[in-house]
PDB file of C-alpha atoms in Angstrom:
ATOM      1  CA  MET A   7       0.000   0.000   0.000  1.00 41.00           C
ATOM      2  CA  ALA A   8       2.869   2.386   0.779  1.00 39.00           C
ATOM      3  CA  VAL A   9       4.252   1.893  -2.714  1.00 35.00           C
ATOM      4  CA  LEU A  10       0.858   2.579  -4.254  1.00 36.00           C
ATOM      5  CA  GLU A  11       0.414   5.763  -2.238  1.00 42.00           C
ATOM      6  CA  LYS A  12       3.866   6.944  -3.294  1.00 40.00           C
ATOM      7  CA  ILE A  13       3.069   6.318  -6.954  1.00 37.00           C
ATOM      8  CA  ARG A  14      -0.279   8.068  -6.644  1.00 42.00           C
ATOM      9  CA  SER A  15       1.394  11.096  -5.074  1.00 44.00           C
ATOM     10  CA  ARG A  16       3.952  11.404  -7.884  1.00 42.00           C
ATOM     11  CA  MET A  17       1.408  10.807 -10.615  1.00 43.00           C
ATOM     12  CA  GLY A  18      -1.246  13.135  -9.153  1.00 45.00           C
ATOM     13  CA  LEU A  19      -0.370  16.161 -11.267  1.00 40.00           C
ATOM     14  CA  LEU A  20      -0.093  14.123 -14.473  1.00 42.00           C
ATOM     15  CA  ALA A  21      -3.425  12.437 -13.794  1.00 41.00           C
ATOM     16  CA  SER A  22      -5.073  15.822 -13.209  1.00 47.00           C
ATOM     17  CA  LEU A  23      -3.782  17.117 -16.537  1.00 41.00           C
ATOM     18  CA  ILE A  24      -4.954  14.021 -18.392  1.00 42.00           C
ATOM     19  CA  ILE A  25      -8.392  14.207 -16.809  1.00 46.00           C
ATOM     20  CA  GLY A  26      -8.565  17.931 -17.562  1.00 47.00           C
ATOM     21  CA  PHE A  27      -7.861  17.301 -21.224  1.00 44.00           C
ATOM     22  CA  ALA A  28     -10.473  14.515 -21.206  1.00 46.00           C
ATOM     23  CA  LEU A  29     -13.050  16.947 -19.816  1.00 47.00           C
ATOM     24  CA  LEU A  30     -12.116  19.511 -22.459  1.00 44.00           C
ATOM     25  CA  ALA A  31     -12.457  16.883 -25.212  1.00 46.00           C
ATOM     26  CA  PHE A  32     -15.881  15.957 -23.913  1.00 47.00           C
ATOM     27  CA  VAL A  33     -17.151  19.542 -23.831  1.00 45.00           C
ATOM     28  CA  LEU A  34     -15.845  20.317 -27.309  1.00 44.00           C
ATOM     29  CA  SER A  35     -17.454  17.124 -28.589  1.00 47.00           C
ATOM     30  CA  ASP A  36     -20.711  18.218 -26.955  1.00 46.00           C
ATOM     31  CA  PHE A  37     -20.647  21.508 -28.859  1.00 45.00           C
ATOM     32  CA  LEU A  38     -19.766  19.884 -32.164  1.00 46.00           C
ATOM     33  CA  THR A  39     -22.534  17.259 -31.954  1.00 46.00           C
ATOM     34  CA  GLY A  40     -25.397  19.607 -31.361  1.00 44.00           C
ATOM     35  CA  GLY A  41     -25.204  20.222 -27.609  1.00 42.00           C
ATOM     36  CA  ARG A  42     -26.238  16.852 -26.219  1.00 44.00           C
ATOM     37  CA  SER A  43     -27.063  16.608 -22.543  1.00 42.00           C
ATOM     38  CA  ILE A  44     -24.138  15.641 -20.315  1.00 42.00           C
ATOM     39  CA  LEU A  45     -26.158  12.817 -18.804  1.00 43.00           C
ATOM     40  CA  GLY A  46     -27.989  11.818 -21.994  1.00 47.00           C
ATOM     41  CA  ASN A  47     -28.597   8.075 -22.361  1.00 52.00           C
ATOM     42  CA  ASN A  48     -27.673   7.992 -26.055  1.00 56.00           C
ATOM     43  CA  GLN A  49     -24.015   8.757 -25.421  1.00 59.00           C
ATOM     44  CA  PHE A  50     -23.690   5.558 -23.350  1.00 78.00           C
ATOM     45  CA  GLN A  51     -24.908   3.358 -26.223  1.00 81.00           C
ATOM     46  CA  ILE A  52     -21.822   2.171 -28.099  1.00 81.00           C
ATOM     47  CA  ALA A  53     -23.300  -0.333 -30.553  1.00 82.00           C
ATOM     48  CA  GLU A  54     -26.278  -2.382 -31.656  1.00 84.00           C
ATOM     49  CA  ILE A  55     -25.865  -6.145 -31.972  1.00 84.00           C
ATOM     50  CA  ASN A  56     -28.604  -8.376 -33.308  1.00 80.00           C
ATOM     51  CA  GLY A  57     -31.132  -5.577 -32.836  1.00 83.00           C
ATOM     52  CA  LYS A  58     -30.168  -5.005 -29.183  1.00 82.00           C
ATOM     53  CA  LYS A  59     -28.538  -1.891 -27.779  1.00 86.00           C
ATOM     54  CA  VAL A  60     -25.152  -2.303 -26.115  1.00 83.00           C
ATOM     55  CA  GLN A  61     -24.396   0.125 -23.298  1.00 84.00           C
ATOM     56  CA  PHE A  62     -20.919   1.386 -22.475  1.00 84.00           C
ATOM     57  CA  GLN A  63     -21.232   0.285 -18.850  1.00 85.00           C
ATOM     58  CA  GLU A  64     -21.692  -3.346 -19.907  1.00 84.00           C
ATOM     59  CA  PHE A  65     -18.627  -3.302 -22.153  1.00 85.00           C
ATOM     60  CA  ASP A  66     -16.558  -1.411 -19.564  1.00 86.00           C
ATOM     61  CA  GLN A  67     -17.500  -3.957 -16.885  1.00 84.00           C
ATOM     62  CA  LEU A  68     -16.294  -6.840 -19.064  1.00 84.00           C
ATOM     63  CA  VAL A  69     -13.041  -5.023 -19.848  1.00 86.00           C
ATOM     64  CA  ASN A  70     -12.377  -4.357 -16.156  1.00 84.00           C
ATOM     65  CA  GLN A  71     -13.194  -7.942 -15.211  1.00 82.00           C
ATOM     66  CA  LEU A  72     -10.898  -9.415 -17.849  1.00 82.00           C
ATOM     67  CA  SER A  73      -8.158  -6.910 -16.965  1.00 83.00           C
ATOM     68  CA  GLU A  74      -8.209  -8.118 -13.361  1.00 82.00           C
ATOM     69  CA  VAL A  75      -7.924 -11.702 -14.610  1.00 80.00           C
ATOM     70  CA  TYR A  76      -4.861 -10.798 -16.680  1.00 79.00           C
ATOM     71  CA  LYS A  77      -3.299  -9.004 -13.716  1.00 81.00           C
ATOM     72  CA  PHE A  78      -3.924 -11.959 -11.401  1.00 78.00           C
ATOM     73  CA  ASN A  79      -2.615 -14.459 -13.924  1.00 73.00           C
ATOM     74  CA  SER A  80       0.552 -12.486 -14.709  1.00 74.00           C
ATOM     75  CA  GLY A  81       1.160 -11.061 -11.235  1.00 75.00           C
ATOM     76  CA  GLN A  82       1.506  -7.571 -12.714  1.00 75.00           C
ATOM     77  CA  ALA A  83      -0.163  -4.479 -11.268  1.00 76.00           C
ATOM     78  CA  ASN A  84      -0.390  -2.736 -14.661  1.00 80.00           C
ATOM     79  CA  LEU A  85      -0.976  -3.951 -18.207  1.00 79.00           C
ATOM     80  CA  ASN A  86       0.809  -2.665 -21.283  1.00 81.00           C
ATOM     81  CA  GLU A  87      -1.013  -1.210 -24.278  1.00 83.00           C
ATOM     82  CA  GLU A  88      -0.861  -4.439 -26.310  1.00 84.00           C
ATOM     83  CA  ILE A  89      -2.504  -6.493 -23.566  1.00 84.00           C
ATOM     84  CA  ILE A  90      -5.133  -3.804 -22.982  1.00 86.00           C
ATOM     85  CA  ASN A  91      -6.044  -3.896 -26.676  1.00 86.00           C
ATOM     86  CA  ASN A  92      -6.300  -7.699 -26.496  1.00 85.00           C
ATOM     87  CA  VAL A  93      -8.554  -7.396 -23.450  1.00 84.00           C
ATOM     88  CA  ARG A  94     -10.854  -5.025 -25.307  1.00 88.00           C
ATOM     89  CA  GLU A  95     -10.983  -7.294 -28.362  1.00 87.00           C
ATOM     90  CA  GLN A  96     -11.821 -10.355 -26.233  1.00 85.00           C
ATOM     91  CA  SER A  97     -14.461  -8.418 -24.291  1.00 85.00           C
ATOM     92  CA  TRP A  98     -16.086  -7.211 -27.498  1.00 87.00           C
ATOM     93  CA  GLN A  99     -16.070 -10.706 -28.997  1.00 85.00           C
ATOM     94  CA  GLN A 100     -17.697 -12.052 -25.835  1.00 84.00           C
ATOM     95  CA  LEU A 101     -20.452  -9.440 -26.141  1.00 84.00           C
ATOM     96  CA  VAL A 102     -21.047 -10.369 -29.779  1.00 85.00           C
ATOM     97  CA  ASP A 103     -21.231 -14.076 -28.905  1.00 83.00           C
ATOM     98  CA  GLU A 104     -23.684 -13.456 -26.056  1.00 83.00           C
ATOM     99  CA  TYR A 105     -25.963 -11.163 -28.057  1.00 83.00           C
ATOM    100  CA  VAL A 106     -25.947 -13.263 -31.235  1.00 83.00           C
ATOM    101  CA  LEU A 107     -25.722 -16.837 -29.957  1.00 84.00           C
ATOM    102  CA  GLY A 108     -27.582 -16.325 -26.672  1.00 83.00           C
ATOM    103  CA  ASP A 109     -30.971 -16.171 -28.410  1.00 82.00           C
ATOM    104  CA  GLU A 110     -30.071 -19.237 -30.464  1.00 83.00           C
ATOM    105  CA  TYR A 111     -29.229 -21.215 -27.347  1.00 85.00           C
ATOM    106  CA  LYS A 112     -32.557 -20.302 -25.748  1.00 84.00           C
ATOM    107  CA  ALA A 113     -34.552 -21.089 -28.906  1.00 84.00           C
ATOM    108  CA  LEU A 114     -32.918 -24.521 -29.149  1.00 84.00           C
ATOM    109  CA  GLY A 115     -33.320 -25.232 -25.436  1.00 87.00           C
ATOM    110  CA  LEU A 116     -29.583 -25.621 -24.865  1.00 85.00           C
ATOM    111  CA  ASN A 117     -28.418 -25.665 -21.264  1.00 86.00           C
ATOM    112  CA  VAL A 118     -25.270 -26.398 -19.263  1.00 86.00           C
ATOM    113  CA  SER A 119     -26.218 -27.889 -15.913  1.00 87.00           C
ATOM    114  CA  ALA A 120     -24.364 -27.586 -12.633  1.00 85.00           C
ATOM    115  CA  LYS A 121     -23.641 -31.319 -12.858  1.00 87.00           C
ATOM    116  CA  GLU A 122     -21.888 -30.794 -16.199  1.00 85.00           C
ATOM    117  CA  VAL A 123     -19.777 -27.993 -14.757  1.00 83.00           C
ATOM    118  CA  LEU A 124     -18.820 -30.167 -11.795  1.00 84.00           C
ATOM    119  CA  ASP A 125     -17.860 -32.990 -14.150  1.00 84.00           C
ATOM    120  CA  MET A 126     -15.707 -30.649 -16.279  1.00 85.00           C
ATOM    121  CA  VAL A 127     -13.890 -29.471 -13.147  1.00 83.00           C
ATOM    122  CA  GLN A 128     -13.657 -32.565 -10.962  1.00 80.00           C
ATOM    123  CA  GLY A 129     -14.721 -35.431 -13.251  1.00 80.00           C
ATOM    124  CA  SER A 130     -12.672 -38.229 -14.729  1.00 79.00           C
ATOM    125  CA  ASP A 131     -11.929 -36.199 -17.864  1.00 80.00           C
ATOM    126  CA  PRO A 132     -11.487 -32.537 -16.790  1.00 84.00           C
ATOM    127  CA  HIS A 133     -11.723 -29.663 -19.205  1.00 86.00           C
ATOM    128  CA  PRO A 134      -8.406 -28.711 -20.915  1.00 83.00           C
ATOM    129  CA  TYR A 135      -8.445 -25.353 -19.078  1.00 79.00           C
ATOM    130  CA  ILE A 136      -8.490 -27.165 -15.746  1.00 83.00           C
ATOM    131  CA  ARG A 137      -5.804 -29.611 -16.855  1.00 81.00           C
ATOM    132  CA  GLN A 138      -3.553 -26.757 -17.909  1.00 82.00           C
ATOM    133  CA  LEU A 139      -3.977 -24.909 -14.616  1.00 80.00           C
ATOM    134  CA  PHE A 140      -3.414 -27.902 -12.345  1.00 81.00           C
ATOM    135  CA  THR A 141      -0.770 -29.888 -14.215  1.00 83.00           C
ATOM    136  CA  ASP A 142       2.631 -30.082 -12.548  1.00 79.00           C
ATOM    137  CA  PRO A 143       5.106 -28.361 -14.922  1.00 78.00           C
ATOM    138  CA  GLN A 144       7.882 -30.665 -13.771  1.00 80.00           C
ATOM    139  CA  THR A 145       6.154 -34.047 -14.061  1.00 81.00           C
ATOM    140  CA  GLN A 146       3.403 -33.023 -16.537  1.00 81.00           C
ATOM    141  CA  VAL A 147       0.942 -34.957 -14.360  1.00 83.00           C
ATOM    142  CA  PHE A 148      -2.523 -33.586 -13.647  1.00 82.00           C
ATOM    143  CA  ASN A 149      -3.014 -32.993  -9.907  1.00 81.00           C
ATOM    144  CA  ARG A 150      -6.669 -33.724  -9.133  1.00 79.00           C
ATOM    145  CA  ALA A 151      -6.153 -33.190  -5.416  1.00 82.00           C
ATOM    146  CA  ALA A 152      -4.908 -29.651  -6.074  1.00 82.00           C
ATOM    147  CA  VAL A 153      -8.196 -28.857  -7.847  1.00 81.00           C
ATOM    148  CA  LEU A 154     -10.279 -29.978  -4.877  1.00 82.00           C
ATOM    149  CA  GLN A 155      -8.002 -28.150  -2.457  1.00 82.00           C
ATOM    150  CA  PHE A 156      -8.200 -24.928  -4.464  1.00 81.00           C
ATOM    151  CA  ILE A 157     -12.010 -25.030  -4.678  1.00 80.00           C
ATOM    152  CA  LYS A 158     -12.297 -25.769  -0.963  1.00 81.00           C
ATOM    153  CA  SER A 159      -9.965 -22.876  -0.136  1.00 82.00           C
ATOM    154  CA  LEU A 160     -12.274 -20.451  -1.958  1.00 77.00           C
ATOM    155  CA  GLU A 161     -14.872 -20.864   0.794  1.00 75.00           C
ATOM    156  CA  LYS A 162     -12.548 -19.070   3.226  1.00 76.00           C
ATOM    157  CA  GLU A 163     -10.823 -16.906   0.643  1.00 71.00           C
ATOM    158  CA  THR A 164     -10.684 -13.191   1.504  1.00 73.00           C
ATOM    159  CA  ASP A 165      -8.910 -12.073  -1.680  1.00 73.00           C
ATOM    160  CA  PRO A 166     -11.623 -11.201  -4.255  1.00 78.00           C
ATOM    161  CA  ALA A 167      -9.079 -11.493  -7.077  1.00 78.00           C
ATOM    162  CA  ARG A 168      -8.770 -15.273  -6.597  1.00 77.00           C
ATOM    163  CA  LYS A 169     -12.544 -15.756  -6.537  1.00 79.00           C
ATOM    164  CA  ASN A 170     -13.027 -13.567  -9.609  1.00 80.00           C
ATOM    165  CA  TYR A 171     -10.316 -15.498 -11.425  1.00 79.00           C
ATOM    166  CA  TRP A 172     -11.993 -18.834 -10.691  1.00 81.00           C
ATOM    167  CA  LEU A 173     -15.432 -17.489 -11.703  1.00 83.00           C
ATOM    168  CA  TYR A 174     -13.919 -16.327 -14.986  1.00 83.00           C
ATOM    169  CA  ILE A 175     -12.475 -19.790 -15.646  1.00 83.00           C
ATOM    170  CA  GLU A 176     -15.869 -21.407 -14.931  1.00 85.00           C
ATOM    171  CA  ASN A 177     -17.654 -18.943 -17.226  1.00 84.00           C
ATOM    172  CA  GLN A 178     -15.207 -19.683 -20.052  1.00 84.00           C
ATOM    173  CA  ILE A 179     -15.743 -23.408 -19.614  1.00 85.00           C
ATOM    174  CA  ILE A 180     -19.529 -22.954 -19.713  1.00 87.00           C
ATOM    175  CA  ARG A 181     -19.304 -20.709 -22.810  1.00 87.00           C
ATOM    176  CA  GLU A 182     -17.206 -23.291 -24.631  1.00 86.00           C
ATOM    177  CA  ARG A 183     -19.623 -26.091 -23.704  1.00 89.00           C
ATOM    178  CA  TYR A 184     -22.519 -24.062 -25.141  1.00 88.00           C
ATOM    179  CA  ILE A 185     -20.612 -23.510 -28.389  1.00 87.00           C
ATOM    180  CA  THR A 186     -19.687 -27.204 -28.584  1.00 88.00           C
ATOM    181  CA  LYS A 187     -23.316 -28.263 -28.180  1.00 89.00           C
ATOM    182  CA  TYR A 188     -24.449 -25.734 -30.767  1.00 88.00           C
ATOM    183  CA  LEU A 189     -21.878 -26.857 -33.336  1.00 88.00           C
ATOM    184  CA  ASN A 190     -22.722 -30.515 -32.715  1.00 89.00           C
ATOM    185  CA  LEU A 191     -26.368 -29.777 -33.527  1.00 87.00           C
ATOM    186  CA  ILE A 192     -25.322 -28.140 -36.783  1.00 86.00           C
ATOM    187  CA  LYS A 193     -23.081 -31.082 -37.684  1.00 85.00           C
ATOM    188  CA  LYS A 194     -25.851 -33.585 -36.957  1.00 82.00           C
ATOM    189  CA  GLY A 195     -28.202 -31.580 -39.157  1.00 81.00           C
ATOM    190  CA  LEU A 196     -25.925 -31.928 -42.176  1.00 82.00           C
ATOM    191  CA  TYR A 197     -26.300 -35.190 -44.069  1.00 81.00           C
ATOM    192  CA  VAL A 198     -25.190 -36.375 -47.497  1.00 83.00           C
ATOM    193  CA  THR A 199     -26.923 -39.396 -49.032  1.00 87.00           C
ATOM    194  CA  SER A 200     -25.061 -42.189 -50.802  1.00 89.00           C
ATOM    195  CA  ARG A 201     -26.688 -41.139 -54.105  1.00 91.00           C
ATOM    196  CA  GLN A 202     -25.266 -37.628 -53.741  1.00 90.00           C
ATOM    197  CA  VAL A 203     -21.819 -39.035 -53.046  1.00 90.00           C
ATOM    198  CA  GLN A 204     -21.985 -41.356 -56.053  1.00 91.00           C
ATOM    199  CA  LYS A 205     -23.174 -38.543 -58.322  1.00 91.00           C
ATOM    200  CA  GLU A 206     -20.297 -36.348 -57.194  1.00 90.00           C
ATOM    201  CA  ILE A 207     -17.845 -39.169 -57.935  1.00 92.00           C
ATOM    202  CA  ASP A 208     -19.373 -39.784 -61.369  1.00 90.00           C
ATOM    203  CA  ASP A 209     -19.330 -36.086 -62.261  1.00 89.00           C
ATOM    204  CA  ASN A 210     -15.671 -35.755 -61.331  1.00 90.00           C
ATOM    205  CA  SER A 211     -14.558 -38.931 -63.104  1.00 90.00           C
ATOM    206  CA  ARG A 212     -16.617 -38.684 -66.313  1.00 87.00           C
ATOM    207  CA  LYS A 213     -14.683 -37.943 -69.497  1.00 87.00           C
ATOM    208  CA  VAL A 214     -16.147 -36.880 -72.860  1.00 86.00           C
ATOM    209  CA  SER A 215     -14.376 -36.565 -76.227  1.00 89.00           C
ATOM    210  CA  PHE A 216     -15.833 -34.292 -78.922  1.00 89.00           C
ATOM    211  CA  SER A 217     -14.809 -32.125 -81.849  1.00 91.00           C
ATOM    212  CA  TYR A 218     -15.899 -28.546 -82.346  1.00 87.00           C
ATOM    213  CA  MET A 219     -15.216 -25.508 -84.494  1.00 87.00           C
ATOM    214  CA  ALA A 220     -15.452 -21.946 -83.242  1.00 85.00           C
ATOM    215  CA  VAL A 221     -16.756 -19.168 -85.457  1.00 82.00           C
ATOM    216  CA  SER A 222     -16.372 -15.594 -84.293  1.00 85.00           C
ATOM    217  CA  TYR A 223     -19.440 -13.373 -84.573  1.00 82.00           C
ATOM    218  CA  SER A 224     -17.293 -10.640 -86.103  1.00 83.00           C
ATOM    219  CA  SER A 225     -16.542 -12.879 -89.083  1.00 85.00           C
ATOM    220  CA  VAL A 226     -20.215 -12.913 -90.124  1.00 84.00           C
ATOM    221  CA  ALA A 227     -21.520  -9.782 -91.832  1.00 86.00           C
ATOM    222  CA  ASP A 228     -24.621  -8.215 -90.222  1.00 85.00           C
ATOM    223  CA  SER A 229     -26.275  -7.953 -93.647  1.00 85.00           C
ATOM    224  CA  LEU A 230     -26.362 -11.744 -93.933  1.00 87.00           C
ATOM    225  CA  ILE A 231     -28.682 -12.021 -90.908  1.00 87.00           C
ATOM    226  CA  PRO A 232     -31.784  -9.861 -91.344  1.00 89.00           C
ATOM    227  CA  VAL A 233     -33.664  -8.958 -88.144  1.00 90.00           C
ATOM    228  CA  LYS A 234     -37.291  -7.810 -88.209  1.00 92.00           C
ATOM    229  CA  MET A 235     -38.640  -5.078 -85.918  1.00 93.00           C
ATOM    230  CA  SER A 236     -41.235  -7.535 -84.608  1.00 94.00           C
ATOM    231  CA  GLU A 237     -38.432  -9.871 -83.510  1.00 93.00           C
ATOM    232  CA  ILE A 238     -36.681  -7.045 -81.641  1.00 92.00           C
ATOM    233  CA  LYS A 239     -39.928  -6.067 -79.866  1.00 93.00           C
ATOM    234  CA  LYS A 240     -40.610  -9.693 -78.979  1.00 94.00           C
ATOM    235  CA  TYR A 241     -37.109 -10.119 -77.545  1.00 93.00           C
ATOM    236  CA  LEU A 242     -37.396  -6.940 -75.481  1.00 92.00           C
ATOM    237  CA  LYS A 243     -40.763  -8.061 -74.147  1.00 92.00           C
ATOM    238  CA  GLU A 244     -39.479 -11.485 -73.148  1.00 93.00           C
ATOM    239  CA  HIS A 245     -36.304 -10.052 -71.551  1.00 92.00           C
ATOM    240  CA  ALA A 246     -37.722  -6.861 -70.068  1.00 92.00           C
ATOM    241  CA  LYS A 247     -36.236  -7.563 -66.612  1.00 90.00           C
ATOM    242  CA  GLU A 248     -32.730  -7.643 -68.056  1.00 91.00           C
ATOM    243  CA  PHE A 249     -33.061  -4.014 -69.146  1.00 89.00           C
ATOM    244  CA  GLU A 250     -34.560  -2.621 -65.952  1.00 90.00           C
ATOM    245  CA  GLN A 251     -32.551   0.116 -64.205  1.00 88.00           C
ATOM    246  CA  GLU A 252     -32.820   1.451 -60.699  1.00 87.00           C
ATOM    247  CA  ALA A 253     -33.612   5.123 -60.248  1.00 88.00           C
ATOM    248  CA  SER A 254     -30.538   7.271 -59.735  1.00 88.00           C
ATOM    249  CA  ARG A 255     -29.885  10.844 -58.650  1.00 90.00           C
ATOM    250  CA  ASP A 256     -27.123  13.389 -59.115  1.00 89.00           C
ATOM    251  CA  ILE A 257     -26.257  15.192 -55.901  1.00 90.00           C
ATOM    252  CA  GLU A 258     -24.221  18.339 -55.468  1.00 90.00           C
ATOM    253  CA  TYR A 259     -23.081  19.363 -52.010  1.00 88.00           C
ATOM    254  CA  VAL A 260     -20.787  21.763 -50.218  1.00 90.00           C
ATOM    255  CA  SER A 261     -18.816  20.780 -47.101  1.00 87.00           C
ATOM    256  CA  PHE A 262     -17.832  23.140 -44.304  1.00 86.00           C
ATOM    257  CA  ASP A 263     -15.241  22.491 -41.605  1.00 85.00           C
ATOM    258  CA  ILE A 264     -16.759  22.787 -38.122  1.00 85.00           C
ATOM    259  CA  ILE A 265     -14.230  24.744 -36.100  1.00 88.00           C
ATOM    260  CA  PRO A 266     -14.935  25.983 -32.557  1.00 88.00           C
ATOM    261  CA  SER A 267     -15.319  29.736 -32.359  1.00 90.00           C
ATOM    262  CA  ALA A 268     -13.919  32.063 -29.725  1.00 91.00           C
ATOM    263  CA  GLU A 269     -17.333  31.954 -28.071  1.00 92.00           C
ATOM    264  CA  ASP A 270     -17.186  28.152 -27.954  1.00 89.00           C
ATOM    265  CA  PHE A 271     -13.830  28.238 -26.195  1.00 91.00           C
ATOM    266  CA  ALA A 272     -15.168  30.839 -23.772  1.00 92.00           C
ATOM    267  CA  ASP A 273     -18.148  28.586 -22.982  1.00 90.00           C
ATOM    268  CA  VAL A 274     -15.782  25.679 -22.390  1.00 88.00           C
ATOM    269  CA  LYS A 275     -13.705  27.721 -19.975  1.00 91.00           C
ATOM    270  CA  THR A 276     -16.842  28.854 -18.142  1.00 92.00           C
ATOM    271  CA  TRP A 277     -18.070  25.259 -17.844  1.00 86.00           C
ATOM    272  CA  MET A 278     -14.730  24.068 -16.514  1.00 88.00           C
ATOM    273  CA  GLU A 279     -14.534  26.895 -13.964  1.00 90.00           C
ATOM    274  CA  LYS A 280     -18.062  26.049 -12.843  1.00 88.00           C
ATOM    275  CA  ASN A 281     -17.318  22.341 -12.322  1.00 85.00           C
ATOM    276  CA  LYS A 282     -13.707  22.413 -11.130  1.00 86.00           C
ATOM    277  CA  ASP A 283     -14.682  22.485  -7.448  1.00 87.00           C
ATOM    278  CA  GLU A 284     -16.751  19.333  -7.864  1.00 85.00           C
ATOM    279  CA  PHE A 285     -13.860  17.764  -9.803  1.00 85.00           C
ATOM    280  CA  PHE A 286     -11.305  18.449  -7.051  1.00 87.00           C
ATOM    281  CA  SER A 287     -13.655  17.397  -4.251  1.00 87.00           C
ATOM    282  CA  THR A 288     -15.033  14.194  -5.746  1.00 84.00           C
ATOM    283  CA  GLN A 289     -14.131  10.931  -4.003  1.00 84.00           C
ATOM    284  CA  ASP A 290     -14.278   8.880  -7.189  1.00 82.00           C
ATOM    285  CA  ILE A 291     -12.339  10.642  -9.956  1.00 83.00           C
ATOM    286  CA  LYS A 292     -12.773   7.741 -12.389  1.00 84.00           C
ATOM    287  CA  GLN A 293     -16.553   7.812 -12.125  1.00 81.00           C
ATOM    288  CA  PHE A 294     -16.618  11.612 -12.440  1.00 81.00           C
ATOM    289  CA  VAL A 295     -14.572  11.538 -15.658  1.00 82.00           C
ATOM    290  CA  ASN A 296     -16.590   8.666 -17.162  1.00 81.00           C
ATOM    291  CA  MET A 297     -19.814  10.551 -16.522  1.00 80.00           C
ATOM    292  CA  ASN A 298     -18.491  13.750 -18.097  1.00 79.00           C
ATOM    293  CA  SER A 299     -16.312  12.514 -20.920  1.00 78.00           C
ATOM    294  CA  ASP A 300     -16.685  10.621 -24.182  1.00 72.00           C
ATOM    295  CA  VAL A 301     -13.287   9.009 -23.460  1.00 72.00           C
ATOM    296  CA  SER A 302     -13.061   6.561 -20.557  1.00 73.00           C
TER     297      SER A 302
END
């Protein structure tokens, strides 16, 4: 804790500057997007997946949860930029899977019971995740007793990081079991008859010999092939859909660069002066910035 306090003390000024710039970016963005309300709900919606709105808080919660897992697994207090980007990508992919496949699982009646989870953790054939975590690196032997001891120790565990890590592992195992069941249903639904197989074999093995002579259209004079107007009209009538065209429009436009005016900057300064006392007195700086900034 002493180390953390020392770091916080040294980084205080830098953090204040960064947060100040974040607040400025938010206010400028507010002016440039038509003066949206600071607490408007729309600014917290970051995407729409499968017809459902995705809120920033949900994505941010997943990112924070996975970040803590990475920190616990690596023993590091801070993550570098590359790992943070990976965390965000994994969190986003998890959201997409839940929003897209979740409805499919429910419609098909898929379920992963507590008994299945117990079997994947403590059964005769544990899940590969569990094997990897509890295999002795020296002997490469899976330690089943260590699994039971670890789970039992969680009952008296006071460190939330260990519990969160184990819950994450269980959730990943359950997610993979859902996907496995779903893919198995798709595989079982695909079937090729013996007739289809035989036809494919025959088509690929059949050989035909023939002679032909090619005559280019350009070598035949147009005058040698008379075409009546009635034939042209008949062709157009029979192939009318081939000549249909979608309606089109020509658009002319002028673009203007939206640049903040002196009045805009003055309004920004006024807003910051008005809210600086609340900023310096708040107990939760992170929450204050997230509520007043487009950038987390």
